Short mmCIF file of C-alpha atoms and ligand atoms in Angstrom, two decimals:
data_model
loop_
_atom_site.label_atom_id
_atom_site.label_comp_id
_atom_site.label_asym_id
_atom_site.label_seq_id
_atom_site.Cartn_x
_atom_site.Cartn_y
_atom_site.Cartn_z
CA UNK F 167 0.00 0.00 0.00
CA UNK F 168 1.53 3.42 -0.92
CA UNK F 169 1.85 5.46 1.94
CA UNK F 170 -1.05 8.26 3.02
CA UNK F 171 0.20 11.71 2.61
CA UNK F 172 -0.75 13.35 5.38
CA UNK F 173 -1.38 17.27 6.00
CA UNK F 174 -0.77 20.15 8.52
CA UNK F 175 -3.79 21.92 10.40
CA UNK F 176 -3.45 25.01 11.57
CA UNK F 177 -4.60 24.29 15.87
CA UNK F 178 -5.78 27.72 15.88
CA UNK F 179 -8.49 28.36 12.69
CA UNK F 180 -8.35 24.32 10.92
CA UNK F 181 -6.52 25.87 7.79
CA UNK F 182 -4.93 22.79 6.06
CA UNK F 183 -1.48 22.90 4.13
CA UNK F 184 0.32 20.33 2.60
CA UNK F 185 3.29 21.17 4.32
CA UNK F 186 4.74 22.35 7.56
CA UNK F 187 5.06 26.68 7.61
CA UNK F 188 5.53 28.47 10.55
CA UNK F 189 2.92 31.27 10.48
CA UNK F 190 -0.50 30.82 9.64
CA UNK F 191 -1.58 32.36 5.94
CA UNK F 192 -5.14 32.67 6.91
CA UNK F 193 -5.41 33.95 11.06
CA UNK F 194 -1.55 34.96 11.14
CA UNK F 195 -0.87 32.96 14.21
CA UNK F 196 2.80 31.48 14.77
CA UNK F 197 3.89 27.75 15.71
CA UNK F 198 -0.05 26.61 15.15
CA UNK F 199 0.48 24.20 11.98
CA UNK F 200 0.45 20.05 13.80
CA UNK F 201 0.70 17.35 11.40
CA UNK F 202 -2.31 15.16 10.84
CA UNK F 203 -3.03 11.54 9.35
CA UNK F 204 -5.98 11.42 6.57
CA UNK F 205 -8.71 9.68 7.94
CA UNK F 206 -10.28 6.90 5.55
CA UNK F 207 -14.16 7.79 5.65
CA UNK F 208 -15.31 4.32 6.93
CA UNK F 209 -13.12 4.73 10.19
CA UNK F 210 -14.16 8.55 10.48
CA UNK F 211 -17.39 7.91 11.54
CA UNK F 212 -15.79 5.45 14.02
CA UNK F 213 -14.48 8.54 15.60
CA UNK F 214 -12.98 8.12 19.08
CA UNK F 215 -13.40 4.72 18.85
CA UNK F 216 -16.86 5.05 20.35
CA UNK F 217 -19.22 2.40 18.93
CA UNK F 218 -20.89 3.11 15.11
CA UNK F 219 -24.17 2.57 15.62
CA UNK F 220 -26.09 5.07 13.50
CA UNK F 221 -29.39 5.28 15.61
CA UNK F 222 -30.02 7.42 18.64
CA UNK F 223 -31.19 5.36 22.08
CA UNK F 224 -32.95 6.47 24.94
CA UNK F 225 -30.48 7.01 27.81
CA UNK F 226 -32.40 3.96 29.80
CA UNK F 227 -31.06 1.57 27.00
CA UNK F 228 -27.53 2.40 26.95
CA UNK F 229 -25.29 -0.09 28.88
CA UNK F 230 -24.01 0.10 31.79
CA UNK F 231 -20.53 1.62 31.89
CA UNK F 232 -18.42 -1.49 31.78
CA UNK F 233 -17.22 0.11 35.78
CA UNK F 234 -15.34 -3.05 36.24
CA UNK F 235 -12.30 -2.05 38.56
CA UNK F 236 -9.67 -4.38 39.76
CA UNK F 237 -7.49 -3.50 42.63
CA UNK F 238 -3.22 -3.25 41.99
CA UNK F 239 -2.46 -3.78 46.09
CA UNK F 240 -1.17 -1.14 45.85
CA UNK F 241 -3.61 1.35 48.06
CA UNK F 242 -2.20 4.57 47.72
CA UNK F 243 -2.12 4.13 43.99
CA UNK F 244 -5.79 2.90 43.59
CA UNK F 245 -6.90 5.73 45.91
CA UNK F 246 -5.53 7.90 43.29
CA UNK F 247 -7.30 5.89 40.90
CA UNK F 248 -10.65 6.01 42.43
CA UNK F 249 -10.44 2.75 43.97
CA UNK F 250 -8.52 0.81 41.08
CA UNK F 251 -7.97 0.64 37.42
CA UNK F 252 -11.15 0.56 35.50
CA UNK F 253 -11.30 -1.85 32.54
CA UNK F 254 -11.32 0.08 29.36
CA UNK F 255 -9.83 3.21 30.46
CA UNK F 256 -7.21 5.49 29.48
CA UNK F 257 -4.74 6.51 32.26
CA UNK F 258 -1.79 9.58 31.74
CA UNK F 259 0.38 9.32 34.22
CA UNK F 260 2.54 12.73 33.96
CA UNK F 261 5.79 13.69 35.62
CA UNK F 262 9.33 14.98 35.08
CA UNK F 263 12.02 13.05 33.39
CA UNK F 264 13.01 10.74 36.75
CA UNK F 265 10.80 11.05 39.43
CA UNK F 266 10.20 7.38 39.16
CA UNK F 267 6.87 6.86 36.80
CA UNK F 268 8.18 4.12 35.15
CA UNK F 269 9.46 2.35 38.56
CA UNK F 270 6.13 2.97 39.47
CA UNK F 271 4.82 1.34 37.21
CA UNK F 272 6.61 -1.83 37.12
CA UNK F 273 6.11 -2.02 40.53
CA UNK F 274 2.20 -2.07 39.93
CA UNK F 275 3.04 -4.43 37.39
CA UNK F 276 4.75 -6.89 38.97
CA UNK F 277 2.43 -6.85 41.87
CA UNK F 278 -0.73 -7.69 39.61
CA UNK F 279 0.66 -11.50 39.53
CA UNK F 280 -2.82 -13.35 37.96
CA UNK F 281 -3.00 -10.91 35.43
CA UNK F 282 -1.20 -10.32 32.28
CA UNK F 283 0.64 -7.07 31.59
CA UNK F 284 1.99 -5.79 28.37
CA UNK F 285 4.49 -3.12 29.42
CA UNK F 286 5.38 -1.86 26.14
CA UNK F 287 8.67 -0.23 26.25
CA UNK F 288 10.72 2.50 23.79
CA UNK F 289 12.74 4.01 25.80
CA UNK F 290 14.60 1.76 28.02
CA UNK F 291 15.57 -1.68 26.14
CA UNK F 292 13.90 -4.81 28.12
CA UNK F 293 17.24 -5.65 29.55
CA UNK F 294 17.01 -2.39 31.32
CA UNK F 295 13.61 -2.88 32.14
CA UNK F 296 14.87 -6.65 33.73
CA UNK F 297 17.55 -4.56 35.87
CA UNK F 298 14.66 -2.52 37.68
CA UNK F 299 12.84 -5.46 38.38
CA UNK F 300 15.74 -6.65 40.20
CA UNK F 301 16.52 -3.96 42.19
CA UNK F 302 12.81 -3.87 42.86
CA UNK F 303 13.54 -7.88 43.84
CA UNK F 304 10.67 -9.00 41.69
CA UNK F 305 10.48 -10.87 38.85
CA UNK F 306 7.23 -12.33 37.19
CA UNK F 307 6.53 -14.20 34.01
CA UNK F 308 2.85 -12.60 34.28
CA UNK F 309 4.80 -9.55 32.85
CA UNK F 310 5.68 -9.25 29.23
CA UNK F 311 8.16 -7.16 27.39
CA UNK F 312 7.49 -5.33 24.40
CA UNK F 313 10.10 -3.47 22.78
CA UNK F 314 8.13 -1.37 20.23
CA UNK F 315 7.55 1.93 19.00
CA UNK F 316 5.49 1.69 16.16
CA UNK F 317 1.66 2.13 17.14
CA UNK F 318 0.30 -0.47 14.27
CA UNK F 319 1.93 -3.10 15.26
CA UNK F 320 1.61 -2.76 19.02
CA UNK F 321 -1.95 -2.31 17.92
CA UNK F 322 -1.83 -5.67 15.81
CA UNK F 323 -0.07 -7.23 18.92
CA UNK F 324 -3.45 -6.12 21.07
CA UNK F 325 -5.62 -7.40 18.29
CA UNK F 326 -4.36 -11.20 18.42
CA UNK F 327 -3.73 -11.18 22.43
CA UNK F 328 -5.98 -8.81 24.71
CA UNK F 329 -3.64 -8.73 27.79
CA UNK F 330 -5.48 -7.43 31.08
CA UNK F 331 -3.26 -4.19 31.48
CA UNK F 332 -0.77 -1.70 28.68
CA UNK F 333 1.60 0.07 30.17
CA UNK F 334 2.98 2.46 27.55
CA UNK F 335 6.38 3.74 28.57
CA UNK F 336 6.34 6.30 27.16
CA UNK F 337 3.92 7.79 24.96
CA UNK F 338 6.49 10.07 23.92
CA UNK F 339 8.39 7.18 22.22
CA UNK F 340 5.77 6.04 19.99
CA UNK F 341 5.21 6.82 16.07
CA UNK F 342 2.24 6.44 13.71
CA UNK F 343 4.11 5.20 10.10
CA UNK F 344 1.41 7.32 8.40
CA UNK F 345 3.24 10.59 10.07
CA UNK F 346 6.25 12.40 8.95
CA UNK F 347 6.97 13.58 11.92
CA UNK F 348 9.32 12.88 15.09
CA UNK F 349 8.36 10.73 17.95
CA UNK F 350 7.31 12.89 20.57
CA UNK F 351 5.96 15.74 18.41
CA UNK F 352 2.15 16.96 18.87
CA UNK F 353 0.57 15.00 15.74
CA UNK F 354 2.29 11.89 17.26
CA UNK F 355 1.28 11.92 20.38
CA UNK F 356 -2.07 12.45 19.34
CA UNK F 357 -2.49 10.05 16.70
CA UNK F 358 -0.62 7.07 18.79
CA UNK F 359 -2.96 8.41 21.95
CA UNK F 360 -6.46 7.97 19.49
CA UNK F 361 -5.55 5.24 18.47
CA UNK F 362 -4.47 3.06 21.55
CA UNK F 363 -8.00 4.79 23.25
CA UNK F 364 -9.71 3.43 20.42
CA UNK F 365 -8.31 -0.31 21.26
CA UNK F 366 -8.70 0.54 24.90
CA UNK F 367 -12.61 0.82 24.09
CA UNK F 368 -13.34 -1.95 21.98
CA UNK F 369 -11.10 -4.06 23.52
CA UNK F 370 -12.07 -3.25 26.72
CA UNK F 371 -8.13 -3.51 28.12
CA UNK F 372 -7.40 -0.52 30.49
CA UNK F 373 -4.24 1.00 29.46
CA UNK F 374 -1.87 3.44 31.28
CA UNK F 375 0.34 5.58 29.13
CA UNK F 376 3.69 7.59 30.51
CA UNK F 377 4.32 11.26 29.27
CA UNK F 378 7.15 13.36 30.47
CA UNK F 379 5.78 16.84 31.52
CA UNK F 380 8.23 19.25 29.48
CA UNK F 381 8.67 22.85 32.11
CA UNK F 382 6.77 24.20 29.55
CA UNK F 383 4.27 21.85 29.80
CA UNK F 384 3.46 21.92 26.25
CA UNK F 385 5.95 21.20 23.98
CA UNK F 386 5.56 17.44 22.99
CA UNK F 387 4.19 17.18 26.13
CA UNK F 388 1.17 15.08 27.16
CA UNK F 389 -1.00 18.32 27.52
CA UNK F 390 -2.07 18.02 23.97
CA UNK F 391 -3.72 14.32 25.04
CA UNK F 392 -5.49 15.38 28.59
CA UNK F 393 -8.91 15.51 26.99
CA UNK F 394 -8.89 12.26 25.07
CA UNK F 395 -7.83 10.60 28.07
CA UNK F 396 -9.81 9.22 30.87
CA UNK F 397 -8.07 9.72 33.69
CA UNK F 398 -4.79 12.03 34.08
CA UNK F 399 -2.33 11.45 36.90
CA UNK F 400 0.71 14.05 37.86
CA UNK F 401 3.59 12.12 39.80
CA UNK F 402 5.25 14.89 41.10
CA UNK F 403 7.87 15.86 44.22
CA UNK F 404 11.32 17.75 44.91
CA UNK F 405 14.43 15.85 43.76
CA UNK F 406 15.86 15.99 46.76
CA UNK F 407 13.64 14.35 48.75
CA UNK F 408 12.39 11.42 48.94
CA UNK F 409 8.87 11.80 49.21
CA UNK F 410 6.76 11.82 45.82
CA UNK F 411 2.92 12.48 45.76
CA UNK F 412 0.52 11.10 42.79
CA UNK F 413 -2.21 13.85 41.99
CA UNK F 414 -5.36 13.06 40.47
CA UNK F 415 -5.61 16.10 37.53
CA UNK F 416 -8.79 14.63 35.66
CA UNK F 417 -10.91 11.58 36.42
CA UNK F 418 -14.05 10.19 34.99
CA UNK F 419 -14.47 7.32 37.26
CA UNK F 420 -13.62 8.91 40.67
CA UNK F 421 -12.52 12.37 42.74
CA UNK F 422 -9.67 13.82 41.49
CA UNK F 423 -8.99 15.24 45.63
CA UNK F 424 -7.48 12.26 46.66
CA UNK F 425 -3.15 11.62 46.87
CA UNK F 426 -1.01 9.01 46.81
CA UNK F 427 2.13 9.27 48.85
CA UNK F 428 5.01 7.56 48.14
CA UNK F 429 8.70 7.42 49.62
CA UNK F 430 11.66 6.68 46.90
CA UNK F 431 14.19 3.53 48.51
CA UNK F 432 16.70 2.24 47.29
CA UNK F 433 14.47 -1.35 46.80
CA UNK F 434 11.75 1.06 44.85
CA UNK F 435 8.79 3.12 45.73
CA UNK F 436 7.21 2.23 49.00
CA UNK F 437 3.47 3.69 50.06
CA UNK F 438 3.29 6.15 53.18
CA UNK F 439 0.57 5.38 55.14
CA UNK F 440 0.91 7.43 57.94
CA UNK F 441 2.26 10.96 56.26
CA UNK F 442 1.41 13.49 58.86
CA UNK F 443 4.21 11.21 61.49
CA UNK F 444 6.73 10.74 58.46
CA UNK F 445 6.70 14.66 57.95
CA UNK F 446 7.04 15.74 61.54
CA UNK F 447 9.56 13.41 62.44
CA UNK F 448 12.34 15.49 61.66
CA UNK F 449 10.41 18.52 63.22
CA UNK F 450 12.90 21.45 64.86
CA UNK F 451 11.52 21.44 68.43
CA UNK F 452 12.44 24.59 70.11
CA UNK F 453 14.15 26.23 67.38
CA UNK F 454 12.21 29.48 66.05
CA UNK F 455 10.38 29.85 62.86
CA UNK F 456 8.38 26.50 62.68
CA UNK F 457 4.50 26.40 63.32
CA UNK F 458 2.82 22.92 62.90
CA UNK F 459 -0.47 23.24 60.63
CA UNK F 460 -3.13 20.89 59.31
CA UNK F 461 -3.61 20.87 55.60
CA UNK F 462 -5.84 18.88 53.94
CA UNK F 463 -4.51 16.73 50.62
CA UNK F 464 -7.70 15.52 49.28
CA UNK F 465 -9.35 14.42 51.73
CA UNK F 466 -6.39 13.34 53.72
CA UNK F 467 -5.76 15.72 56.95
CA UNK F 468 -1.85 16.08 57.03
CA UNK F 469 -0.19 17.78 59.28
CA UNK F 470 2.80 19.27 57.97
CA UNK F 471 5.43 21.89 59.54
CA UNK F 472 6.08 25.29 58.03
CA UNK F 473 9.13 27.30 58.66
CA UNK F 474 9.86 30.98 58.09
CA UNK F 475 13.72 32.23 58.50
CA UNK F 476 13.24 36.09 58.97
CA UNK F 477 16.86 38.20 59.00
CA UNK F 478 18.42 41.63 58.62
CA UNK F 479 18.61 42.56 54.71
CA UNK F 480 21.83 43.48 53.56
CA UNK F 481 20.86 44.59 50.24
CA UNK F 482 18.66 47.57 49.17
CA UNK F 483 15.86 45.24 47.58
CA UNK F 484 14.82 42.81 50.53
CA UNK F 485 14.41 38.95 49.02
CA UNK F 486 11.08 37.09 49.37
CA UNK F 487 11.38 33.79 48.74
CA UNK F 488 9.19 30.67 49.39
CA UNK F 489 9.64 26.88 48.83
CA UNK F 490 6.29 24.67 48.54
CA UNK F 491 4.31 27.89 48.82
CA UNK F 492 3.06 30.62 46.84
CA UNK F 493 5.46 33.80 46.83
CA UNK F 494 2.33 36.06 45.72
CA UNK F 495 0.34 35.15 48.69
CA UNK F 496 3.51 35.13 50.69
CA UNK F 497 3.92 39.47 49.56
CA UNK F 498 0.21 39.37 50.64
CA UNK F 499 0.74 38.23 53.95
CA UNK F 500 3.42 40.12 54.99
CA UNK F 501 1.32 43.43 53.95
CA UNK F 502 -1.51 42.32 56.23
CA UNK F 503 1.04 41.56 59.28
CA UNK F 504 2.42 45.43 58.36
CA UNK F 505 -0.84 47.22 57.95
CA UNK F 506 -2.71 44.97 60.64
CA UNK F 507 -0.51 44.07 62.92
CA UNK F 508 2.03 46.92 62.86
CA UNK F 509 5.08 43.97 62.18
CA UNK F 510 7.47 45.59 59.49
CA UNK F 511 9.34 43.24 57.09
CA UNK F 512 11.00 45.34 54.69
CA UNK F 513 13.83 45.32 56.01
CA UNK F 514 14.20 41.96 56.16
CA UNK F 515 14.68 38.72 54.07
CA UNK F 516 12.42 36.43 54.39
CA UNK F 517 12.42 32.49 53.37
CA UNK F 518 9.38 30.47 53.64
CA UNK F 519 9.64 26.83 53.11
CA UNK F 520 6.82 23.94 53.47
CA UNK F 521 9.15 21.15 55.28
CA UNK F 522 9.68 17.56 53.54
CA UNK F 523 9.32 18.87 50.15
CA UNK F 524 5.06 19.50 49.70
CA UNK F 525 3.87 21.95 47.88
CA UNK F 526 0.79 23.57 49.74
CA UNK F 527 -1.97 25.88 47.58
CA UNK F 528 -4.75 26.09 50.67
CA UNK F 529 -5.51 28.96 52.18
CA UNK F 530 -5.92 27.05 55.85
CA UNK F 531 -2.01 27.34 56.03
CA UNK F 532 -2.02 31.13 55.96
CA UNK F 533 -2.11 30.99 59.94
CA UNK F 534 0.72 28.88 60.58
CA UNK F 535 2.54 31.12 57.83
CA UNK F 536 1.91 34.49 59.39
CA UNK F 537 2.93 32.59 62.90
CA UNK F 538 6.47 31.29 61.93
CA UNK F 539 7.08 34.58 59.89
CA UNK F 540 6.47 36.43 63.56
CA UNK F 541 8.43 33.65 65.85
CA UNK F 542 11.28 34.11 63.85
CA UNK F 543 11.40 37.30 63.53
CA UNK F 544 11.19 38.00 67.18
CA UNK F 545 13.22 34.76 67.71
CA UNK F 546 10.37 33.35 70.03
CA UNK F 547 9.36 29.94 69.56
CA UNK F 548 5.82 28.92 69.00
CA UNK F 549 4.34 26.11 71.89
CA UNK F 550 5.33 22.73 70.17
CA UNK F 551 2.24 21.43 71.45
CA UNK F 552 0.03 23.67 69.39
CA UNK F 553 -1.60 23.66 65.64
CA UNK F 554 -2.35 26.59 63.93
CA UNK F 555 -5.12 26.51 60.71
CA UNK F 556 -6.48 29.72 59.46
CA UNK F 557 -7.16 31.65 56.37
CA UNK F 558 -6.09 34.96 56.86
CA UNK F 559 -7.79 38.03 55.47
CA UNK F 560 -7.11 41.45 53.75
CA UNK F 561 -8.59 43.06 57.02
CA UNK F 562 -6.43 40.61 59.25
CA UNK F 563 -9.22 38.82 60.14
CA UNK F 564 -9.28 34.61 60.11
CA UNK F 565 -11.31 33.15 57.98
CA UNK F 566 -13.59 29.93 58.35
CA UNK F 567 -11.95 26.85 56.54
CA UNK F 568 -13.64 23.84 55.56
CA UNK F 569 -13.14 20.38 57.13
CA UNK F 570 -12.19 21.33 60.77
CA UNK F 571 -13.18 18.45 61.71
CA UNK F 572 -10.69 16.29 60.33
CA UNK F 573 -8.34 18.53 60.81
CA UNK F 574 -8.64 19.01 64.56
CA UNK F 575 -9.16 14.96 64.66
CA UNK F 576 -5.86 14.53 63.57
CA UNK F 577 -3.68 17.02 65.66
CA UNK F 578 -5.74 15.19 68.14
CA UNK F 579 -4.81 11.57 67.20
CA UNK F 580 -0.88 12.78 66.64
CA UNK F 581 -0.79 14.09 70.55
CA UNK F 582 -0.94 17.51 70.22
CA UNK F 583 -2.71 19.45 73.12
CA UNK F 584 -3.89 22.99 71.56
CA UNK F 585 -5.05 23.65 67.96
CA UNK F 586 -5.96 27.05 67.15
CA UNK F 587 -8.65 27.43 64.44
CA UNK F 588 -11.26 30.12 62.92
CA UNK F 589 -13.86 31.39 65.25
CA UNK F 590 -16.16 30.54 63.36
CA UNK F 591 -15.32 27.01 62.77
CA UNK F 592 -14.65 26.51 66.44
CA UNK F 593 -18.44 27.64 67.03
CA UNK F 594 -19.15 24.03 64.92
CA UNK F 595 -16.99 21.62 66.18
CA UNK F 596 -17.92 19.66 69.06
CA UNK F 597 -15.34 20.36 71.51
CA UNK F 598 -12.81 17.31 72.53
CA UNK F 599 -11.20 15.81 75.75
CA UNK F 600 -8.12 15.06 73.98
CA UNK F 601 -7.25 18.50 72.78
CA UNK F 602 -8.27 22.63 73.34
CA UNK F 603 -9.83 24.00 70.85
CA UNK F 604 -9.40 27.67 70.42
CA UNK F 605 -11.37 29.93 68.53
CA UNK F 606 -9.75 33.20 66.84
CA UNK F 607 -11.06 36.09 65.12
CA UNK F 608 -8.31 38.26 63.91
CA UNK F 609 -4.25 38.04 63.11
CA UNK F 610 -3.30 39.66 66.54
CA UNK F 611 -5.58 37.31 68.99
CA UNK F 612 -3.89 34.30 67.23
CA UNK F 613 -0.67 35.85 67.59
CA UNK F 614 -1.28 36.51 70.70
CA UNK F 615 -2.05 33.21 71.74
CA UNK F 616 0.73 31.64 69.66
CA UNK F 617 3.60 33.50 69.91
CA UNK F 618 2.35 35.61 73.02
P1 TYD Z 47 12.42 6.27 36.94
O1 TYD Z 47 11.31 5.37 37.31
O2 TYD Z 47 13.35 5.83 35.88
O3 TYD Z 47 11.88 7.72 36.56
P2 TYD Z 47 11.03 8.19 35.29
O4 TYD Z 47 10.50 6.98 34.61
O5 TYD Z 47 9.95 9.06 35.89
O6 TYD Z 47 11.96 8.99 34.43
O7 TYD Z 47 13.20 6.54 38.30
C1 TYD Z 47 14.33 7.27 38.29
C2 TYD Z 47 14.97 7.52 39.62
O8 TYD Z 47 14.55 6.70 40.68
C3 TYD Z 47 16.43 7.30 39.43
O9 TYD Z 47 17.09 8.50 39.69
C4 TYD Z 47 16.79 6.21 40.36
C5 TYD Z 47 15.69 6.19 41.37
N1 TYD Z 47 15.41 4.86 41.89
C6 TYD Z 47 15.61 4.61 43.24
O10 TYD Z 47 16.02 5.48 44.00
N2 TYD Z 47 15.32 3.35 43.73
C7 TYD Z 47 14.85 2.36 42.93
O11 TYD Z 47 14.59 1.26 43.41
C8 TYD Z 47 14.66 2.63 41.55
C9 TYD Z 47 14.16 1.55 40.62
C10 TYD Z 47 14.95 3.88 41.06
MG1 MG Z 48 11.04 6.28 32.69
#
């Protein structure tokens, strides 16, 4: 068979050219043109592999979603999941280049002994692949190595032997023979993503493909594929740390609040269960700076310690700068401690980091930030014993945060004796035997009672 010719498509107003051009003839736009496969007519219609049948039917008569889940054993990751990998479905999992996506997903390979797994590999060679699964000291027959790039026949492969799980590592790797372009580039990706979520319908054989998350987060990356996909999952932490944390992004068959955390050994990736003890057991008792609060990670309470390093300036411009934590709302606190409070910064640095490597976007932690910033700056510790959750205000005033409850249950359940929290949530919450709950209404009460 002579091979298609296939054409460019402008992303940004569907122009069509026969070949690659930078700027757009008809809406001017640069960098739009992506290279596209002709579609033969009879598989058009077929399009997203969603069955052809040409009547409408009454929502009553449609099946059932085939919501068949099995479990991997591994809990944190089927949490993530929504309880397990539904059959049929199309998983991203995103990440940077070595945070450990494909070691975890060999690891949820081998683990799935009574089922088959395809792990489809281009860009480690299956000797490589062997190597992991040593250091991971597990080898199984139940998985099977495919060293393949080219989408057709890993799609032949799937038509003569429906394995129960593909794992694509990595979707980057892969190449449609009907494209002119590179591996990796946006018409690529797409067409090898359609295609495989075609087979992952009809087939009904879950699949989970791997796509490096470029800084950019577009450029070849796996952005282009989010919305054929089923389910998108960001592996994500600091590279030096140990600690990684799976993020649901998108998920049709569950909440996408829930997170996986995982520790990085030297024998693999191995599940935290108990997060808010891993992360304070290196806490700095005594030491100023630190405030313990209670976040919530989906709809995990986690209680986490944030530290603030306030000192003289010796420059003209004094540095803001904040690790795990977001410098804007960082400049936004430290206005409300000046204007509300009367507490100056600018003549001081100040360094705000989120210990163990987390990155935290809630509001809750604003307290706990405003605290440390405060202790350290006056060099007074804040009571060990105590938690700290509030949002904080333009007028300085705390704000009510949701899920107090679980919040305050854990401090409770880790030992600690105080936990400072909104007034208004504090009106709610039953009070406890096992720890003092104190209500607050503005920044200088809670500083009061914190830092005294
Ligand atoms: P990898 O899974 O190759 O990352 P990705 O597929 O996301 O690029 O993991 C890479 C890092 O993980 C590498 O730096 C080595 C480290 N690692 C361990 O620390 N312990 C282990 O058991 C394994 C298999 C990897
Ligand atoms: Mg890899």
């Amino acid at each position: 068979m002579s091979k298609q010719i296939s054409k460019y498509v402008c992303q940004s107003c569907g122009y069509v050219s026969p070949r690659w051009t930078g700027k757009c003839p008809n809406c001017n736009e640069w960098n739009t043109f992506v290279e596209e496969a002709p579609v033969p007519a009879a598989l058009a219609r077929k399009s997203g592999g969603i069955s052809s049948k040409l009547d409408a039917i009454p929502l009553s008569e449609v099946d059932a979603i085939h919501d068949v889940r099995f479990s991997t054993g591994i809990t944190e990751f089927d949490r993530v999941l929504g309880g397990g990998i539904v059959s049929g479905s199309v998983v991203l999992l995103g990440g940077d280049p070595g945070i450990g996506k494909s070691t975890l997903m060999l690891q949820v390979a081998l683990k799935l002994e009574k089922k088959i797994i395809l792990y489809v590999t281009g860009e480690e060679s299956p000797k490589q692949v062997k190597l992991r699964a040593e250091r991971l000291r597990k080898i199984s027959d139940s998985v099977q190595i495919l060293p393949e790039t080219n989408v057709e026949i890993i799609s032949d492969i799937l038509d003569r032997a429906a394995p129960d799980l593909v794992v694509v590592d990595s979707i980057q790797t892969l190449y449609h023979p009907n494209l002119e372009s590179a591996p990796g580039s946006v018409g690529q990706v797409r067409e090898c993503t359609s295609l495989l979520t075609r087979i992952a319908k009809t087939k009904h054989v879950p699949i989970i493909l791997i796509g490096h998350v470029t800084k950019e987060g577009t450029i070849a990356g796996p952005r282009v594929i989010e919305h054929v996909v089923d389910t998108v999952l960001q592996f994500e932490g600091e590279k030096h740390y140990a600690y990684r944390i799976l993020r649901g992004i998108k998920n049709r068959f569950g909440s996408t609040n829930e997170i996986g955390i995982f520790e990085m050994h030297d024998s693999g990736l191995r599940e935290v269960k108990n997060p808010s003890e891993v992360f304070l057991s290196e806490r700095s008792c005594g030491a100023s700076g630190a405030t313990i609060v209670a976040t919530l990670e989906g709809s995990r309470p986690l209680l986490i310690e944030v530290q603030a390093l306030v000192s003289s300036s010796n420059y003209g411009m004094p540095q803001r700068t904040a690790t795990g934590f977001d410098l804007r709302r960082l400049s936004m606190l430290l206005a409300v401690l000046d204007k509300r409070v009367g507490i100056n910064t600018g003549a001081h640095d100040v360094f705000v980091n989120i210990a163990g490597g987390i990155r935290i976007d809630e509001p809750a932690v604003d307290l706990g930030i405003a605290s440390s910033i405060v202790s350290s700056l006056r060099d007074v510790p804040v009571d060990a014993q105590t938690v700290a959750i509030g949002e904080i205000g333009l007028g300085g005033e705390i704000r009510t945060i949701s899920h107090s409850d679980k919040r305050i249950q854990e401090a409770a359940k880790l030992g600690f004796k105080k936990i400072i929290v909104p007034k208004s949530n504090a009106k709610k919450v039953k009070s406890s035997n096992d720890i003092e709950i104190l209500g607050v209404e503005t920044i200088q009460e809670a500083i009061k009672e914190l830092i005294g």
